Coordinates of N, CA and C in Angstrom, one line a residue:
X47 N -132.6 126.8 145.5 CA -131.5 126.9 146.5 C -130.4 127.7 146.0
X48 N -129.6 128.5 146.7 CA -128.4 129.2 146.2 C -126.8 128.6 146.7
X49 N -126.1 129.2 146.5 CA -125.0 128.4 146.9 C -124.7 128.4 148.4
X50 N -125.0 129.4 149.0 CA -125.0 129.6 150.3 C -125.5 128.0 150.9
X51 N -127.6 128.1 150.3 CA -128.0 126.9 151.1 C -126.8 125.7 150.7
X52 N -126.4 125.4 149.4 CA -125.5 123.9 149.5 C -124.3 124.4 150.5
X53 N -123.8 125.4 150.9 CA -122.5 125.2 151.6 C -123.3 124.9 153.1
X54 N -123.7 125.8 153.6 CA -124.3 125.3 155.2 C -125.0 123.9 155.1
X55 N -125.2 122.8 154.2 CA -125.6 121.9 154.2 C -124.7 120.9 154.2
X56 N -123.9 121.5 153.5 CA -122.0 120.3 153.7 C -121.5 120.6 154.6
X57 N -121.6 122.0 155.7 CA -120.6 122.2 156.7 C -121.8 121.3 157.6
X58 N -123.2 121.1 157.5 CA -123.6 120.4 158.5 C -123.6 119.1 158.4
X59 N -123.2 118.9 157.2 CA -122.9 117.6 156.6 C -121.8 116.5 157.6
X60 N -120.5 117.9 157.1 CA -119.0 117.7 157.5 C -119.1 117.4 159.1
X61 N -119.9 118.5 160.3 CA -119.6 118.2 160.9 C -120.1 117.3 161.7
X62 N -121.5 117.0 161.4 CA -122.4 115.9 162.3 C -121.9 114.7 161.8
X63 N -121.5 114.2 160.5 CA -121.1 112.7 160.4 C -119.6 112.8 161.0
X64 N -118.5 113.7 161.3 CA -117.4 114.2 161.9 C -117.5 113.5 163.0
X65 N -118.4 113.6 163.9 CA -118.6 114.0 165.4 C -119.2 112.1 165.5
X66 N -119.9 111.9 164.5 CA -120.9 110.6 164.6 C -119.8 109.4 164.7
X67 N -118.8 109.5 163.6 CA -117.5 108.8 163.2 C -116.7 108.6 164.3
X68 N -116.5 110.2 165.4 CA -115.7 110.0 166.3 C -116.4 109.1 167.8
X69 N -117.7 109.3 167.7 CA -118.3 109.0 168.9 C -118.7 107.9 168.7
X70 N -118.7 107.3 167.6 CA -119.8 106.0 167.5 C -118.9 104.6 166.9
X71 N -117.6 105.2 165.2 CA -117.4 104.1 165.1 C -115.8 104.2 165.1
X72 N -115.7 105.2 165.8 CA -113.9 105.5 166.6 C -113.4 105.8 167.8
X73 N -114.6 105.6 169.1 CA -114.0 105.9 170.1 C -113.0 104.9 170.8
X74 N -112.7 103.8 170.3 CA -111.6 102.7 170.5 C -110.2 103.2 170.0
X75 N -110.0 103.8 168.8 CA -109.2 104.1 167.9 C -108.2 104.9 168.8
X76 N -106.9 105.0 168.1 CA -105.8 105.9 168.7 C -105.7 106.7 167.5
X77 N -105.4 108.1 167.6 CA -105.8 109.1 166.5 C -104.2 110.0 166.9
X78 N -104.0 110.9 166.4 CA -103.0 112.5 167.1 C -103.7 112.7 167.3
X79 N -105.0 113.3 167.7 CA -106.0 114.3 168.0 C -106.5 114.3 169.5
X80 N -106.4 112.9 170.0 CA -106.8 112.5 171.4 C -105.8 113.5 172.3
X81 N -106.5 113.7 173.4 CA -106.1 114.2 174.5 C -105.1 113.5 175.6
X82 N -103.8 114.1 175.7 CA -102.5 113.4 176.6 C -102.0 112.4 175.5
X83 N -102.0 111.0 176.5 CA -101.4 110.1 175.6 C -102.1 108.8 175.3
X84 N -104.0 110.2 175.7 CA -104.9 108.5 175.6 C -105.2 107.7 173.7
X85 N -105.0 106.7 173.9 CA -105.5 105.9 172.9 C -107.3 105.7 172.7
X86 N -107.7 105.7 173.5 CA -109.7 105.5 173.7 C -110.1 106.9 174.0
X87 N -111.8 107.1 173.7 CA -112.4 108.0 174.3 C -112.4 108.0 176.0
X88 N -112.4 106.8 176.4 CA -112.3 107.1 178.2 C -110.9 107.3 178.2
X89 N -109.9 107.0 177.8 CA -108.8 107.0 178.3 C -109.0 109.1 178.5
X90 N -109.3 109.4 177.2 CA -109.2 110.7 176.8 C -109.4 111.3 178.5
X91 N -110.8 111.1 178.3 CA -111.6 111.8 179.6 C -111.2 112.1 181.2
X92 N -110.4 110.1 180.9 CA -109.8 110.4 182.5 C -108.1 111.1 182.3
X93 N -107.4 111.2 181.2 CA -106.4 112.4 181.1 C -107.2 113.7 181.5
X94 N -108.3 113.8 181.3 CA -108.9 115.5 181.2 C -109.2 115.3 183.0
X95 N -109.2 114.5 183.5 CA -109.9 114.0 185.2 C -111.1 114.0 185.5
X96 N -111.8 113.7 184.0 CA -113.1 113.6 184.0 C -113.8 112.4 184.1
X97 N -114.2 112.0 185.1 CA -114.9 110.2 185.0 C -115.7 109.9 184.4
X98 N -115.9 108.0 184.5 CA -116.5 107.9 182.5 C -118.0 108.2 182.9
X99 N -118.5 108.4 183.8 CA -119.7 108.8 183.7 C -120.0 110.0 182.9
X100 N -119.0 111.1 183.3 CA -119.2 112.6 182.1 C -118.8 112.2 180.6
X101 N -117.9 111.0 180.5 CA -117.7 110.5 179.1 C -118.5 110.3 178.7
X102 N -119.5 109.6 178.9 CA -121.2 109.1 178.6 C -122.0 109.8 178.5
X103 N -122.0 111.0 179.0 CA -123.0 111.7 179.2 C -122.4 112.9 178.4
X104 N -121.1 113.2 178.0 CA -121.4 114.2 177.2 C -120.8 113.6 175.3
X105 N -120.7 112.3 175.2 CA -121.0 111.2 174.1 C -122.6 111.4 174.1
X106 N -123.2 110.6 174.7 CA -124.7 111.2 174.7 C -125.2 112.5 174.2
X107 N -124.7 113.6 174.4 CA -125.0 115.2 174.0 C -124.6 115.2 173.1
X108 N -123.1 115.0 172.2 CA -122.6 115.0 171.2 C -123.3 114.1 169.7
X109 N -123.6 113.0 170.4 CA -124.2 112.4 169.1 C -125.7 112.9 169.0
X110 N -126.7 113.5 170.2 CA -127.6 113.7 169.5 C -127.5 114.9 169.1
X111 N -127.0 116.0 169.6 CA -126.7 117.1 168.7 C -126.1 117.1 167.3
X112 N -125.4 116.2 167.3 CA -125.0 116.0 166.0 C -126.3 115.3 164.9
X113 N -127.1 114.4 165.3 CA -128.3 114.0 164.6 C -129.2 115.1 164.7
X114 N -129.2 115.9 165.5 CA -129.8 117.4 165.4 C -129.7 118.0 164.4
X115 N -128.3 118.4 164.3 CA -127.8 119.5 162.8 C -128.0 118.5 162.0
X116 N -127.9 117.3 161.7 CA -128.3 116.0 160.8 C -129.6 116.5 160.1
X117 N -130.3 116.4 161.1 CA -132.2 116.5 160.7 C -132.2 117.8 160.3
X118 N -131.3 119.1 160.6 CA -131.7 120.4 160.3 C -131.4 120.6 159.1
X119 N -131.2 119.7 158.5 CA -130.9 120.0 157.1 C -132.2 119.3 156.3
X120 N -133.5 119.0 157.0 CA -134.7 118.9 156.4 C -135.3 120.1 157.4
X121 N -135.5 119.9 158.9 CA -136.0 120.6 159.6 C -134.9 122.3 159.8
X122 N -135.1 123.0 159.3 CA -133.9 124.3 159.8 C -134.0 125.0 160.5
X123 N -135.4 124.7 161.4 CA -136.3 125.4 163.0 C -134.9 124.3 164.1
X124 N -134.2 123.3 163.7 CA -133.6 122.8 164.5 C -131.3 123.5 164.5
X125 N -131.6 124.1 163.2 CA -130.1 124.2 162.8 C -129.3 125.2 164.5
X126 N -130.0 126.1 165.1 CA -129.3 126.7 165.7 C -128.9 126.0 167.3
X127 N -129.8 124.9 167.5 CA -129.9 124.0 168.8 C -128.8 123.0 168.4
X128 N -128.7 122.7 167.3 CA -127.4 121.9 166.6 C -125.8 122.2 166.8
X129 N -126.2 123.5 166.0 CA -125.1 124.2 165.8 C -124.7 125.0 167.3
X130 N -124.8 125.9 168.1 CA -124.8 126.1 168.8 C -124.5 124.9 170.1
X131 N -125.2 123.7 170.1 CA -125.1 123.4 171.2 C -123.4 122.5 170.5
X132 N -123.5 121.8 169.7 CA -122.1 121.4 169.4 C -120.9 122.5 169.9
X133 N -121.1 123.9 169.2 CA -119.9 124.9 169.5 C -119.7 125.0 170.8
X134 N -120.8 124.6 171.6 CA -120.3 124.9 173.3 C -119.8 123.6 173.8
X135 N -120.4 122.7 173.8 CA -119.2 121.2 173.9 C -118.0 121.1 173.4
X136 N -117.7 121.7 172.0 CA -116.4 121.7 171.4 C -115.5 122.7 172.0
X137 N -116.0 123.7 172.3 CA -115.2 124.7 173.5 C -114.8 124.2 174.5
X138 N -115.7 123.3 175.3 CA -115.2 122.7 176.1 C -113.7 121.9 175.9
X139 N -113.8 121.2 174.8 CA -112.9 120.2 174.1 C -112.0 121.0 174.6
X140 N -111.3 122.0 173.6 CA -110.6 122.8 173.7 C -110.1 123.4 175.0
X141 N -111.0 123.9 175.8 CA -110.6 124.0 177.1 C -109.6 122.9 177.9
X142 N -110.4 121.7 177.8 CA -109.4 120.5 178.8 C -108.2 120.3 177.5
X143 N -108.5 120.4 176.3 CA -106.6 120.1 175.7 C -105.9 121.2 176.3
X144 N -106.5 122.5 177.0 CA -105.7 123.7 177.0 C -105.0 123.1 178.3
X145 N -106.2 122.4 179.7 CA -105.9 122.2 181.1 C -104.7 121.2 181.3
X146 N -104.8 120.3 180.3 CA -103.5 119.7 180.1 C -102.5 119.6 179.5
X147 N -102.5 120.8 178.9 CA -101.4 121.5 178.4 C -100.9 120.5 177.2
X148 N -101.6 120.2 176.3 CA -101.6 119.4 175.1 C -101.1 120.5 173.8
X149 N -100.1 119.9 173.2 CA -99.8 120.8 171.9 C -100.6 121.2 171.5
X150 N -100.8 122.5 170.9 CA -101.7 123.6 170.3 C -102.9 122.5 168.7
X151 N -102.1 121.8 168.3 CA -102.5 120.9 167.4 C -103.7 119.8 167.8
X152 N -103.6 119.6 169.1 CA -104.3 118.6 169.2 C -105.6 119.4 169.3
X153 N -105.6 120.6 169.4 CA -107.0 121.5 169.7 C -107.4 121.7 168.1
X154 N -106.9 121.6 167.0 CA -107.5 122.1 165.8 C -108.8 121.5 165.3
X155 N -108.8 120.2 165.4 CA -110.3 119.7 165.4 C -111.5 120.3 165.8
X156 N -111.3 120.3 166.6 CA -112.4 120.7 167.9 C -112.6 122.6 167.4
X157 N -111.8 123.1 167.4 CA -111.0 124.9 167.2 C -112.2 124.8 165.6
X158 N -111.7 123.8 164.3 CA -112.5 124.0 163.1 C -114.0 124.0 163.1
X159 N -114.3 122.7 164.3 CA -115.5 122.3 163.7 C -116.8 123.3 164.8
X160 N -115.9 123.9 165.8 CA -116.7 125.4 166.7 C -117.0 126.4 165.4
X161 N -115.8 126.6 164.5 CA -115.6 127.8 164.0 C -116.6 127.4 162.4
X162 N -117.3 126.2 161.9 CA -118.4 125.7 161.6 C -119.5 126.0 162.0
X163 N -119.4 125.5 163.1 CA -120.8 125.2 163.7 C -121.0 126.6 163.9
X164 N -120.6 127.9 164.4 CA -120.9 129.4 164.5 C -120.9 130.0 163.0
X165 N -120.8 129.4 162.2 CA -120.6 130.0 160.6 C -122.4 129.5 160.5
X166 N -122.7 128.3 160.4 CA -123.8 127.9 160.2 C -125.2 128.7 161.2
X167 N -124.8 128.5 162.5 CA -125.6 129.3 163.6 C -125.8 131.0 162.8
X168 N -124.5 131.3 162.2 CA -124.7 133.1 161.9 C -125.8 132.8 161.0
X169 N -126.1 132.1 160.0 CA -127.0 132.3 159.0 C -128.7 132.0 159.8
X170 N -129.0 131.4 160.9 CA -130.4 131.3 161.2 C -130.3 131.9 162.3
X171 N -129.9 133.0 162.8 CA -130.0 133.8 163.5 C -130.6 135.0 163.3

């Protein structure tokens, strides 16, 4: 393996246990990084005026794309369904911090782990 393969394996490292942490054993938590002035992942959602049914359903997309890029680090026929589909949800992110006009900071999360996820997609393309 070269150093390239260990880096795309920490950035897929970094961001699918990232995304797992946020979805699975911190969506209760109050962070800076939430959206308006929610404390919870729904609160987040319904600041964005998204109802908790799209909360669920795109928690649902997030964690298995994240177990996606997870597994692509044995399977690498999986890395670009990973990587890719994460960068387009996290865009989204980005978009509704933009719609409600949330400090430029609260988008950096989301802004890093796109700008990952398209670093790792460049290499199995």
């Amino acid at each position: 393996m070269t150093v390239l393969d260990y880096v795309i394996i920490a950035l897929k490292l970094i961001v699918s246990l990232s995304i797992l942490n946020v979805w699975l054993l911190q969506p209760q938590k109050a962070t800076k990084w939430r959206g308006g002035a929610a404390t919870t992942i729904k609160e987040e959602f319904k600041a964005y005026g998204l109802s908790e049914t799209v909360c669920y359903v795109i928690g649902f997309l997030k964690i298995t794309l994240a177990l996606i890029l997870l597994a692509s680090i044995k399977f690498e026929s999986l890395s670009l369904i990973g990587s890719l589909g994460l960068a387009l949800l996290l865009l989204g992110s980005i978009v509704m911090h933009f719609k409600i006009k949330d400090p430029l900071y609260k988008s950096f999360p989301a802004f890093l782990f796109v700008v990952m996820n398209l670093g790792i997609a460049y290499f199995f393309l």
